[in-house]
Short mmCIF file of C-alpha atoms in Angstrom, two decimals:
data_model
loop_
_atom_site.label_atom_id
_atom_site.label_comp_id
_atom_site.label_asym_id
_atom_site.label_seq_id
_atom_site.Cartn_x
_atom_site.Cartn_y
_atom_site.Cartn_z
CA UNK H 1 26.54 54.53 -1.15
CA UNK H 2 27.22 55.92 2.25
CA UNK H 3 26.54 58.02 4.79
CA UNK H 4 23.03 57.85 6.19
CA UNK H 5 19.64 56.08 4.42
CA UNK H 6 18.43 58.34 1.34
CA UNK H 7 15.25 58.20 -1.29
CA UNK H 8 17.97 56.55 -3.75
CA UNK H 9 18.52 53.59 -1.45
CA UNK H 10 14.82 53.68 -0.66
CA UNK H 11 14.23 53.26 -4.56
CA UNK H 12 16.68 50.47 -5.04
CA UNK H 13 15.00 48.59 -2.05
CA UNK H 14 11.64 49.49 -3.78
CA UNK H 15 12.89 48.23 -6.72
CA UNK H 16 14.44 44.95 -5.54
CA UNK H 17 10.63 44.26 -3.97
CA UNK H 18 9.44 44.69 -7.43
CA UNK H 19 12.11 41.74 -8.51
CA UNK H 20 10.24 40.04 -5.11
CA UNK H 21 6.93 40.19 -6.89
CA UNK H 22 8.05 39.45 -10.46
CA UNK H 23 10.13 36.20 -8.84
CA UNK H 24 7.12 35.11 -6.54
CA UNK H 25 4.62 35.50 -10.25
CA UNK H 26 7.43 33.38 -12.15
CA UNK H 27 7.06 31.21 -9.55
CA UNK H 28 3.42 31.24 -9.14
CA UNK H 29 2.59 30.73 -13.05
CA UNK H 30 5.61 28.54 -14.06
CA UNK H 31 4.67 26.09 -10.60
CA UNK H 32 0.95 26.77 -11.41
CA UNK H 33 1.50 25.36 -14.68
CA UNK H 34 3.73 22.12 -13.70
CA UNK H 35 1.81 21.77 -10.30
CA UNK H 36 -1.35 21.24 -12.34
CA UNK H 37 0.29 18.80 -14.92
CA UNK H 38 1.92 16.76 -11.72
CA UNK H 39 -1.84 17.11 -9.88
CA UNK H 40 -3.30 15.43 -12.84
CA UNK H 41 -0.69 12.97 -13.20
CA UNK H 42 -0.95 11.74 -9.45
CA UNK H 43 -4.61 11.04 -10.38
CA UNK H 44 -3.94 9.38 -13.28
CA UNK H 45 -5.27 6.02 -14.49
CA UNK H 46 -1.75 5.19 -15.01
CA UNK H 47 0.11 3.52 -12.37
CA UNK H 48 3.35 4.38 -13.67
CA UNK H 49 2.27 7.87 -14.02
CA UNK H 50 0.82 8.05 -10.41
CA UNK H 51 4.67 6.29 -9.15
CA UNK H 52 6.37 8.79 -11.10
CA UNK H 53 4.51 11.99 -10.06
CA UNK H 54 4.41 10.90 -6.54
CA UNK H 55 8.19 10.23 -6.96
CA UNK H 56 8.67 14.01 -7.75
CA UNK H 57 6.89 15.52 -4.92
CA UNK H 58 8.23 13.15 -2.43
CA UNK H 59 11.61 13.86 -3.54
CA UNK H 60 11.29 18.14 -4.24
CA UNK H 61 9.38 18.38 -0.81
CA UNK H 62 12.44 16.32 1.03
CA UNK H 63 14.91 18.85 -0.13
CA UNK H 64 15.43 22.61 0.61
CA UNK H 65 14.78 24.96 -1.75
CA UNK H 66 18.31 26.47 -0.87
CA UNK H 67 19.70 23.56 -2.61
CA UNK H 68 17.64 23.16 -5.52
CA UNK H 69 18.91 26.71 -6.00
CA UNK H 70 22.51 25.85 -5.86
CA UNK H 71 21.72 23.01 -7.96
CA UNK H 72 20.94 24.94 -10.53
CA UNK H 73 22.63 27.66 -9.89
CA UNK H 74 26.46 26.54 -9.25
CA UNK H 75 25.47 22.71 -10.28
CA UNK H 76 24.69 23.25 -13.87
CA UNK H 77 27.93 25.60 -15.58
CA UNK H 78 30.08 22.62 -15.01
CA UNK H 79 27.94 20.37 -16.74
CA UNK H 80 28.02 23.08 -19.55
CA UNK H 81 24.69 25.17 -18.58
CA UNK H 82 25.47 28.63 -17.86
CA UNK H 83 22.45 29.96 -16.28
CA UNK H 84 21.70 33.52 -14.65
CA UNK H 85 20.40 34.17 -11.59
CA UNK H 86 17.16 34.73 -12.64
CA UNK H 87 16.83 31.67 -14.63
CA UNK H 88 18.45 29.75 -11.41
CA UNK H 89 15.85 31.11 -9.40
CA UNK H 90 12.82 30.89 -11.91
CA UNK H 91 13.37 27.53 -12.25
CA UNK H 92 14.19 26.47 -8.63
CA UNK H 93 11.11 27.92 -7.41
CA UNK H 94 9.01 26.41 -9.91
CA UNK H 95 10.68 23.01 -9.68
CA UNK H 96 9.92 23.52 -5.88
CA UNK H 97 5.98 25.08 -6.26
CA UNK H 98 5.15 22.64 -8.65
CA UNK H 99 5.56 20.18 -6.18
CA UNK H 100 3.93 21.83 -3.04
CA UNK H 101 0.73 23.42 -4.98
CA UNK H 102 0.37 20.01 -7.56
CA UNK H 103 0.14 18.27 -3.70
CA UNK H 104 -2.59 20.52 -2.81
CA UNK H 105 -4.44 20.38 -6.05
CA UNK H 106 -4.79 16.52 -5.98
CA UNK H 107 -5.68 16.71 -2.37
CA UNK H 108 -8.33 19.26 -3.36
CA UNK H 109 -9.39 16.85 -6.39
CA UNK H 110 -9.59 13.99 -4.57
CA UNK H 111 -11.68 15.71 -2.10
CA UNK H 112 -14.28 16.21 -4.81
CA UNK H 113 -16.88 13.15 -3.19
CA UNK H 114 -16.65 9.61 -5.58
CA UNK H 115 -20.38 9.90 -6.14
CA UNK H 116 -19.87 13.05 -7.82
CA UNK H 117 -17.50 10.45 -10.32
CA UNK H 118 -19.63 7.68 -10.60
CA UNK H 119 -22.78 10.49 -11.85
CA UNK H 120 -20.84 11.75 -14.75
CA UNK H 121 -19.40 8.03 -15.44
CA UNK H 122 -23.26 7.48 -15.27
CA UNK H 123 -23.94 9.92 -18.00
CA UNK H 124 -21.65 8.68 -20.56
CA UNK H 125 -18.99 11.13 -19.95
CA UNK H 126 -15.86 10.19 -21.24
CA UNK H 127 -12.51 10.57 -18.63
CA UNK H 128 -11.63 14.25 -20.09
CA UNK H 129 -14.98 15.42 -19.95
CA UNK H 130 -15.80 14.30 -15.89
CA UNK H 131 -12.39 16.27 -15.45
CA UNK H 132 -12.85 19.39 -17.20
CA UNK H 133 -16.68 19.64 -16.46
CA UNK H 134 -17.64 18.18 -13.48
CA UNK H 135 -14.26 17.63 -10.66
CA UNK H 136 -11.96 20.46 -11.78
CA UNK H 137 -14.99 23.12 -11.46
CA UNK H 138 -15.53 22.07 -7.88
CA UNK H 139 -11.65 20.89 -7.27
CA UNK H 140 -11.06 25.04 -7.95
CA UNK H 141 -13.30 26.21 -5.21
CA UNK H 142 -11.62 23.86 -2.93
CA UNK H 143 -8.18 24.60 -3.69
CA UNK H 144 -8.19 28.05 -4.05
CA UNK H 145 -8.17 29.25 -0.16
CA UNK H 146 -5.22 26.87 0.25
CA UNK H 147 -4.02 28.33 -2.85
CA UNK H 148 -3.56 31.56 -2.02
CA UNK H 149 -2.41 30.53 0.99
CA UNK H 150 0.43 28.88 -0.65
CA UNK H 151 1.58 32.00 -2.13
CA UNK H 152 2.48 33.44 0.91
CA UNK H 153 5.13 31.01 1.41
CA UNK H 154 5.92 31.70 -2.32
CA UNK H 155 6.65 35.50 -1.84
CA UNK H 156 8.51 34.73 1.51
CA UNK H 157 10.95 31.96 -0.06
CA UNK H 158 12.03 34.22 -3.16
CA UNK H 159 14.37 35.70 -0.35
CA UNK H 160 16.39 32.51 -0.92
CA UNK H 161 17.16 33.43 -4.87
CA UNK H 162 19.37 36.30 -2.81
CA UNK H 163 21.98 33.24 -2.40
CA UNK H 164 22.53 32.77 -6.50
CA UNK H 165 23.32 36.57 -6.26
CA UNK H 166 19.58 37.78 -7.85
CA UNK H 167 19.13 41.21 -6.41
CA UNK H 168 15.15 40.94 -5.06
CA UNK H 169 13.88 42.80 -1.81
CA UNK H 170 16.21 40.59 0.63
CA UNK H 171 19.44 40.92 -1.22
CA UNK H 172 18.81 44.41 -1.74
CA UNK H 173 18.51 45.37 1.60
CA UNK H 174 21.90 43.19 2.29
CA UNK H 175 23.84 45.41 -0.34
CA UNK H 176 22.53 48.59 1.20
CA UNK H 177 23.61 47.06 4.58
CA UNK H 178 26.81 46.48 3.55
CA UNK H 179 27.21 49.87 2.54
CA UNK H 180 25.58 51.94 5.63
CA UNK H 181 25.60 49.48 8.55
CA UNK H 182 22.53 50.28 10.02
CA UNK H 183 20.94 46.32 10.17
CA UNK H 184 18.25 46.83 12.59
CA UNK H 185 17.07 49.68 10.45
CA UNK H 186 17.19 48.00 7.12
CA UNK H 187 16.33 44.50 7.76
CA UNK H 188 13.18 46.44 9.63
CA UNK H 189 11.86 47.58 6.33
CA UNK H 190 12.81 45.11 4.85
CA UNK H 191 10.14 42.84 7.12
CA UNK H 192 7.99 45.40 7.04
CA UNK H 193 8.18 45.34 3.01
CA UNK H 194 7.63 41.47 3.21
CA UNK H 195 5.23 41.98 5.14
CA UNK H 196 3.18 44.25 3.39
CA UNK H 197 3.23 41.81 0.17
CA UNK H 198 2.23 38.66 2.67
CA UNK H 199 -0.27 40.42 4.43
CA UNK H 200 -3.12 40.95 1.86
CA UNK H 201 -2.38 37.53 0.60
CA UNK H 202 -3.37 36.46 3.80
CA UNK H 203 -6.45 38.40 4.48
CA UNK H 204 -7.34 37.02 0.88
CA UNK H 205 -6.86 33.62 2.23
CA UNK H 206 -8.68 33.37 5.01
CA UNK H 207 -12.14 35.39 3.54
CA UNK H 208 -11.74 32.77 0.73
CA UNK H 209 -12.10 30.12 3.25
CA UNK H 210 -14.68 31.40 5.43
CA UNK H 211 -17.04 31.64 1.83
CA UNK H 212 -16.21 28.34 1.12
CA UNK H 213 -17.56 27.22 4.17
CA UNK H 214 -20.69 27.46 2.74
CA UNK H 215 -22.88 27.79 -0.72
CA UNK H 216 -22.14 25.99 -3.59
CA UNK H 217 -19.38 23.98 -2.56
CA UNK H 218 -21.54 22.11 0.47
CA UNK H 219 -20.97 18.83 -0.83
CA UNK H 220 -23.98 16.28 -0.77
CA UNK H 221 -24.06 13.37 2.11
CA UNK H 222 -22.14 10.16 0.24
CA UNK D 1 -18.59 -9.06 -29.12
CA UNK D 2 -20.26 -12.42 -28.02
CA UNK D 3 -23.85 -13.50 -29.14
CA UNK D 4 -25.60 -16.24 -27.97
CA UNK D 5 -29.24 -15.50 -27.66
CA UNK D 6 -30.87 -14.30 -24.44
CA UNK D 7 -32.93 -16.59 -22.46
CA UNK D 8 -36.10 -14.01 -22.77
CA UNK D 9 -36.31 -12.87 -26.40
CA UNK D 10 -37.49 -9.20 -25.15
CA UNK D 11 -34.76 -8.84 -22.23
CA UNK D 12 -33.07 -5.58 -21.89
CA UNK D 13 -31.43 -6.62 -18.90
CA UNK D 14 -30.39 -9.91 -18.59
CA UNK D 15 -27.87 -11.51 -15.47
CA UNK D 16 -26.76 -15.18 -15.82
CA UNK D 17 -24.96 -16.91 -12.86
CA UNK D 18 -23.66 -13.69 -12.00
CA UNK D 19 -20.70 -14.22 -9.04
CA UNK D 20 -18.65 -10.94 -7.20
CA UNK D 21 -16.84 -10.90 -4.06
CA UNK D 22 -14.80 -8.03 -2.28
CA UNK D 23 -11.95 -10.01 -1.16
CA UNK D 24 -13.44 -12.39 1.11
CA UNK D 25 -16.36 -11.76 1.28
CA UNK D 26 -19.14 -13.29 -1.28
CA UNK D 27 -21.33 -10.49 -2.38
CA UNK D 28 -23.44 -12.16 -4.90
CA UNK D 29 -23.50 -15.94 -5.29
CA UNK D 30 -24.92 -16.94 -8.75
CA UNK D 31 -27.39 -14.36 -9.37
CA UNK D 32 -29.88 -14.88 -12.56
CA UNK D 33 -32.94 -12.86 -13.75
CA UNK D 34 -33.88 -10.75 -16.81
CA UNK D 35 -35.99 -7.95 -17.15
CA UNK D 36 -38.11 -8.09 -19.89
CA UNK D 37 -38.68 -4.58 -22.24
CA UNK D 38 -41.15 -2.25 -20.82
CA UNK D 39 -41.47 -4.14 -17.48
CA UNK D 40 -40.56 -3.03 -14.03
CA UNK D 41 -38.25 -5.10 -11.67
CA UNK D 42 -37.81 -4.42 -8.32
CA UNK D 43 -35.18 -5.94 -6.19
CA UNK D 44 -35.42 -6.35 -2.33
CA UNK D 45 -33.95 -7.65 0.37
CA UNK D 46 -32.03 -6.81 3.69
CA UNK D 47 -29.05 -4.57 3.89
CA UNK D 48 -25.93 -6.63 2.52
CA UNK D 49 -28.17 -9.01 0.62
CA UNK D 50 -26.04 -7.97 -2.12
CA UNK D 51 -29.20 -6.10 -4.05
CA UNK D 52 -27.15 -2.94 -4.94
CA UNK D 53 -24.48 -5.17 -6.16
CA UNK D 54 -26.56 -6.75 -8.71
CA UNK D 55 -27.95 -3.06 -9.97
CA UNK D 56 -24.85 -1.76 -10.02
CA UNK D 57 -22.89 -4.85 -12.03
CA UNK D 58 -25.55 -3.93 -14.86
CA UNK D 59 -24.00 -0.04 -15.05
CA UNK D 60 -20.38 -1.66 -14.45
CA UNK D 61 -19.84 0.59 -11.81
CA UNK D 62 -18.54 -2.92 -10.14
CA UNK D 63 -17.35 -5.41 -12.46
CA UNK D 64 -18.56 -9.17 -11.51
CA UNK D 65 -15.71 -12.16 -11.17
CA UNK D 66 -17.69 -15.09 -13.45
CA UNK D 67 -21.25 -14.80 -14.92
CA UNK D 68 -22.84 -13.58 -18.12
CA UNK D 69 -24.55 -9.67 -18.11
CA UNK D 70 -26.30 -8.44 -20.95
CA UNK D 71 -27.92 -4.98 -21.41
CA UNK D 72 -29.47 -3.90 -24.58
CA UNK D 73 -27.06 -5.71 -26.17
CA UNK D 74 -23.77 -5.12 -24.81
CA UNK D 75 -21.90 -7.85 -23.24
CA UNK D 76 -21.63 -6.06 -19.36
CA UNK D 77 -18.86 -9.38 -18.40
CA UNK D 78 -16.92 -8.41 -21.21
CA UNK D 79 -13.70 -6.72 -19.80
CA UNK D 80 -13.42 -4.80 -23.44
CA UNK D 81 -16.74 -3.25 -23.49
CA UNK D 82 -16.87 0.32 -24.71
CA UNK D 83 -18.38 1.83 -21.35
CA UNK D 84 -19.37 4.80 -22.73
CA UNK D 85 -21.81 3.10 -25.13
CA UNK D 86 -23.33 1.36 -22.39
CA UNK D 87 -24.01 3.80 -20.79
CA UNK D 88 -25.41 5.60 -23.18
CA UNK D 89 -28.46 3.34 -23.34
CA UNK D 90 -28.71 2.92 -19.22
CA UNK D 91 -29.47 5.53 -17.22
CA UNK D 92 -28.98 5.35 -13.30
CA UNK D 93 -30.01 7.45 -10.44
CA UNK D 94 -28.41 6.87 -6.59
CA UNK D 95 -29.79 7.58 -3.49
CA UNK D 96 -27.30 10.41 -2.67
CA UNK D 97 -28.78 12.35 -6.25
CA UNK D 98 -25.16 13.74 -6.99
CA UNK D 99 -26.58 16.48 -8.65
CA UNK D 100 -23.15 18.48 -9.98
CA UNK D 101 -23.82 21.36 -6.90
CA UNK D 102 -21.23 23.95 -9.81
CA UNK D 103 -24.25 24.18 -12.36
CA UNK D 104 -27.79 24.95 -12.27
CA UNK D 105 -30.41 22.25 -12.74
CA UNK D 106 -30.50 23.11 -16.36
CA UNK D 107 -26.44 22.57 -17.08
CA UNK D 108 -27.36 19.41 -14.93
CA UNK D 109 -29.28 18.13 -17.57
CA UNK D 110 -27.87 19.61 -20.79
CA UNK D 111 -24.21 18.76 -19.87
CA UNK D 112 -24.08 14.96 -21.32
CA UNK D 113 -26.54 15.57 -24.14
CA UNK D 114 -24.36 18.28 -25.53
CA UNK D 115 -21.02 16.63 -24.53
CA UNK D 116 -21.58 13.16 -25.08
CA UNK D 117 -24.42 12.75 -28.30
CA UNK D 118 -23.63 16.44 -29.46
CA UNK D 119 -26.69 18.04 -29.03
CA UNK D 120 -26.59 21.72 -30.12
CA UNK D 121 -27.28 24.22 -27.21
CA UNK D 122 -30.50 25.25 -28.20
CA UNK D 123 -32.24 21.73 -28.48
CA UNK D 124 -30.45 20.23 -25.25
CA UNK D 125 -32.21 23.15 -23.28
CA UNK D 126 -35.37 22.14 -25.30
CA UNK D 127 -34.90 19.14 -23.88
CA UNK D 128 -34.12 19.74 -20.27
CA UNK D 129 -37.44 22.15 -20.20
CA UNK D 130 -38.94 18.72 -21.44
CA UNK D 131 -37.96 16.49 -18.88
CA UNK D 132 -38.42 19.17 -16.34
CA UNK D 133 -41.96 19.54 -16.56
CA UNK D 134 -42.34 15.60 -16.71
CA UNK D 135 -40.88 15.81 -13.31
CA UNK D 136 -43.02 18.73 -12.30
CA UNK D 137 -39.99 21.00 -11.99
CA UNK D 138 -40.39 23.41 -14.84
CA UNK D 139 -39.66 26.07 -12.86
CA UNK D 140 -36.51 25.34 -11.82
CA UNK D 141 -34.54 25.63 -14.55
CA UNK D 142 -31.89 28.48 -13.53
CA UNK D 143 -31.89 27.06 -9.88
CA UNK D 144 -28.74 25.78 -7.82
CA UNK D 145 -28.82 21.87 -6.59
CA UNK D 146 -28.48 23.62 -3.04
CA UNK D 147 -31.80 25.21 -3.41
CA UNK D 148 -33.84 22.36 -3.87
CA UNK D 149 -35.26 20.07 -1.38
CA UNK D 150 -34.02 16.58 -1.29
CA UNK D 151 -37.17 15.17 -3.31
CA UNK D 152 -36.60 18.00 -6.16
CA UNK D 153 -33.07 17.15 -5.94
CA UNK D 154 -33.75 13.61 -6.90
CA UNK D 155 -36.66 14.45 -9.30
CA UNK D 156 -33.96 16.46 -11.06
CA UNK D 157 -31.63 13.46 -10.77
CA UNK D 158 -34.04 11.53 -12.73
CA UNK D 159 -34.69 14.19 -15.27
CA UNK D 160 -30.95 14.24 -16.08
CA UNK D 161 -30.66 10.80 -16.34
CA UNK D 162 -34.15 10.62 -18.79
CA UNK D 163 -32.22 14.05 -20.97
CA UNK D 164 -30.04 11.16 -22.26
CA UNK D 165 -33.10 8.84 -23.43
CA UNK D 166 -32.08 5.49 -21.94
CA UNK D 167 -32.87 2.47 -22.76
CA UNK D 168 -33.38 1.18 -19.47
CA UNK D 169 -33.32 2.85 -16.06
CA UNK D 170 -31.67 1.95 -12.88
CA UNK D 171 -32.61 3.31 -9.47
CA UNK D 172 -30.38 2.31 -6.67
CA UNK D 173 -32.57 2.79 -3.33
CA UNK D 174 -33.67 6.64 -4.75
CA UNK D 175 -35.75 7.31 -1.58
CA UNK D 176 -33.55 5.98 1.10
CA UNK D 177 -32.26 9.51 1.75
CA UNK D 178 -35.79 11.43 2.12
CA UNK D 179 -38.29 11.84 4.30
CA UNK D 180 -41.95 10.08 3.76
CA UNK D 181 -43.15 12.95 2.21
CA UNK D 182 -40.79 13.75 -0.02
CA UNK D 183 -40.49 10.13 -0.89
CA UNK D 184 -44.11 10.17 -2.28
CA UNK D 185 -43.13 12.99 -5.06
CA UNK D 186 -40.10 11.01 -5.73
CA UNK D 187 -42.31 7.87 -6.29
CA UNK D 188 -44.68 9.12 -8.17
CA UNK D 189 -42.48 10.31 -10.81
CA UNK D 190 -41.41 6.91 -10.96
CA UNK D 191 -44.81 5.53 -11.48
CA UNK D 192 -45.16 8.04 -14.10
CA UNK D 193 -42.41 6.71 -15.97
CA UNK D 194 -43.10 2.79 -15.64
CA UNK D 195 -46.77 4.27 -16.69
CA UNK D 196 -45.16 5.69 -20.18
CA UNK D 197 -43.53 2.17 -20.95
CA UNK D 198 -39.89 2.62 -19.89
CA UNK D 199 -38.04 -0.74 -18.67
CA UNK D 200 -36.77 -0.12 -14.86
CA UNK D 201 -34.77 -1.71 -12.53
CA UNK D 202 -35.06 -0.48 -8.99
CA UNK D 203 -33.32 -1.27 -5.51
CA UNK D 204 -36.27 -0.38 -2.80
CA UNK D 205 -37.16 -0.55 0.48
CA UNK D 206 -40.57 0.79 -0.44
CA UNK D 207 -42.37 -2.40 0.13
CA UNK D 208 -45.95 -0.88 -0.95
CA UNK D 209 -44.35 0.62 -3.77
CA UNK D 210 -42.77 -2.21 -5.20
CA UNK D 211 -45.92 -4.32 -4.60
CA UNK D 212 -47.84 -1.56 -6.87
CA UNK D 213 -45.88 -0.59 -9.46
CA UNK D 214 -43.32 -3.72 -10.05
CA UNK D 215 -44.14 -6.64 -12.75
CA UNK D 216 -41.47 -8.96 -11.17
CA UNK D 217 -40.06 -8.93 -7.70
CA UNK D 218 -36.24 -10.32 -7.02
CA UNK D 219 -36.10 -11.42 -3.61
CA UNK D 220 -32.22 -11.59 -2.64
CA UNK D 221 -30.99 -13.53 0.11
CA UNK D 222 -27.27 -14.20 1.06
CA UNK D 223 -26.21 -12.96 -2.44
CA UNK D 224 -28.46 -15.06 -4.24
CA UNK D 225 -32.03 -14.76 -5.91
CA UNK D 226 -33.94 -16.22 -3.34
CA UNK D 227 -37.80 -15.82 -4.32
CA UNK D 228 -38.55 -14.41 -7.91
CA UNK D 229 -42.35 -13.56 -9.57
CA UNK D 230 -44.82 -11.07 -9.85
CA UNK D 231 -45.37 -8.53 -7.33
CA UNK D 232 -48.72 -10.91 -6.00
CA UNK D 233 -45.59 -12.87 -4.38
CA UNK D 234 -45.06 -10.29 -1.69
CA UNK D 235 -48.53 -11.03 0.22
CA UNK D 236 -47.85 -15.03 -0.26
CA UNK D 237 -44.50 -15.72 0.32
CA UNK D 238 -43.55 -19.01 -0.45
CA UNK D 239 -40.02 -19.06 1.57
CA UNK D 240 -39.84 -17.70 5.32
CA UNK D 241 -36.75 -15.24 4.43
CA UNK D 242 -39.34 -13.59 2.28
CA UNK D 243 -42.10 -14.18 4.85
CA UNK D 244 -40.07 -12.62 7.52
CA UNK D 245 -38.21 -9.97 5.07
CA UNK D 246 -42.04 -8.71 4.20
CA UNK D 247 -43.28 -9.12 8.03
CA UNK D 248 -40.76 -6.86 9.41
CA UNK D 249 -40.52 -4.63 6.20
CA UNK D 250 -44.14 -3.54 6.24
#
């Protein structure tokens, strides 16, 4: 790799954004997944449960992601975990989503007005069922503008897994660096590739929140 | 669960020395009446008199600090009452309707009957088109909350509340949000209902409503049951809180 910039090293940066999407889906369906068990939790009837989950995101949103990476990633082989730099990265993300989008799921759940509680209490239905039937439903609409939001961030902080050596759009264009020396250039496309993922995410986000401004989701006077 | 006997045979709603404070402040202050099967009680009284207190204590949407409450046979005081039972056999309807805005008027209604007494699909919508019509909204079946007015909203309220067949309904100041006509439709389908026998409890400010369609009145005052009897009460008052109360309320 040298000389001047070439379709191969356009195809390995096109193929380290693909690892930028895969990384930023891990993340977005493995921190879906524990971001919705930690929003429940920090609405739980339990105390302890509330403590605990409230615990977690206090303590994941007080540290950088950069060293939940190297937590796992050069933390864990001494203690006998080998892990690879996808796994490092998987998990450090969705250690570190699951915090930020089970935050704005309880805020969006809580937002859901207490009368809308006390009418399904009213009708006999049991905990589960005002959850699953009547809050989540309009919890959803709420959330999902600042959502989607969210995953902006997500796509722009799978750069970091380029520290635990995982070759996504970032550490791809730092290899190809290293080989032509032409920075402005690459790290240009390199925005412009970030960009291009962040942007319709965006645009998403922000139509999403002007239609929530109004129809269904116009919540009656408490 | 407890039994001693209630003081009126026939209660369905029965409140003995009923106490509940938030923090410092005394909300109700030995509260006592019973609401007889088939009857209608209204209770009034001034803003912070403690009145939707009391209705709500029956629903244990507040639970009470000393006192006896009995509904349809539940023990209400006891801390290891199975809620959902209770409420089963009470059905309540608020001022703010809380209508779930997510589902039509029809999942409104059918929700609880299929999730909570496991109705089958076909009969819960059976009986939502039912207790539609009683309401006069048989037309609205596939309709959004949003796209009613605030009177249909509550008519559909009630209509959810009467898909579960109660026992005993409780209306906590149901026309405090709407205007004077739309209060009148609300009403109505309340005298409908105390017309067809059902035992009600409701929180109004409706003075002329109360005094035509209630078979006791509950005067509160200051957390307690200040003046109690039949509606006639209201145009002889036999305390001045409930002279002045109906003076400036009318």
């Amino acid at each position: 790799m040298n000389g001047s910039l070439n379709a191969n090293h356009l195809l390995f940066l096109a193929q380290g954004a693909l690892w930028t999407v895969g990384l930023s889906l891990i993340a977005l369906v493995g921190g879906g997944a524990l971001g919705f068990a930690i929003a429940l939790c920090r609405v739980s009837g339990l105390r302890a449960v509330r403590l605990a989950s409230g615990a977690y995101v206090q303590l994941i949103q007080g540290t950088p992601l950069l060293v939940i990476m190297f937590l796992t990633y050069f933390g864990l082989p001494p203690l006998g975990f080998s892990v690879s730099p996808l796994a490092a990265a998987g998990a450090s993300l969705t250690i570190y989503v699951g915090a930020y989008l089970g935050e704005i799921w309880r805020g969006a759940i809580q937002s859901v007005p207490r009368p809308q509680w006390e009418a399904a209490e009213g009708l006999a239905l049991s905990r589960t069922q005002r959850m699953a039937k009547v809050i989540l439903p309009q919890a959803v609409r709420i959330a999902t503008p600042p959502t989607v939001g969210f995953m902006v961030q997500i796509v722009k902080n799978t750069s970091l897994a380029s520290v635990v050596g995982f070759v996504e759009l970032a550490r791809a264009g730092q290899i190809i660096n290293n080989a032509l020396f032409e920075p402005f250039l690459i790290y240009a496309i390199i925005a412009v590739a970030y960009f291009a993922l962040c942007f319709p995410l965006s645009r998403l986000s922000q139509r999403l929140e002007r239609r929530s401004g109004r129809g269904r989701t116009t919540l009656m006077p408490a | 669960m407890h039994t001693s006997p209630p003081a009126t045979p026939d209660a369905v709603v029965t409140l003995r020395d009923v106490h509940k404070s938030f923090g410092p402040l005394k909300v109700l202050d030995g509260v006592s009446f019973e609401v007889p099967r088939g009857t209608v009680t209204a209770i009034i009284g001034r803003s912070g008199s403690g009145k939707s207190t009391a209705l709500r204590c029956i629903d244990r949407f507040e639970t009470i600090d000393r006192g006896e409450i009995r509904v349809c046979g539940h023990a209400v005081h006891d801390p290891a009452l199975d809620l959902r039972r209770l409420r089963q056999d009470v059905g309540i309807v608020f001022q703010s309707y809380n209508l779930f805005p997510h589902l039509t008027i029809e999942e409104n209604i059918t929700l609880a009957p299929t999730a909570v007494k496991g109705l089958a699909r076909a009969e819960a919508r059976a009986r939502a088109a039912e207790v539609l019509a009683k309401v006069g909204l048989g037309d609205k079946l596939q309709a959004y909350p949003e796209q009613l007015s605030g009177g249909q909203q509550q008519r559909a309220a009630i209509a959810r509340s009467l898909a579960m067949q109660p026992k005993v309904m409780l209306f906590d100041e149901v026309t405090s949000a709407l205007d004077p006509e739309l209060t009148g439709e609300v009403l109505r389908v309340i005298e409908a209902l105390a017309a067809s026998g059902m035992t009600m409890v409701m929180v109004t400010h409706e003075m002329g409503f109360a005094r035509g369609i209630a078979d006791e009145v509950v005067f509160m005052h200051r957390g307690r049951v200040h003046e109690r009897g039949p509606a006639a009460m209201l145009a002889a008052p036999t305390t001045p809180e409930l002279a002045q109360f109906v003076g400036s309320g009318l």
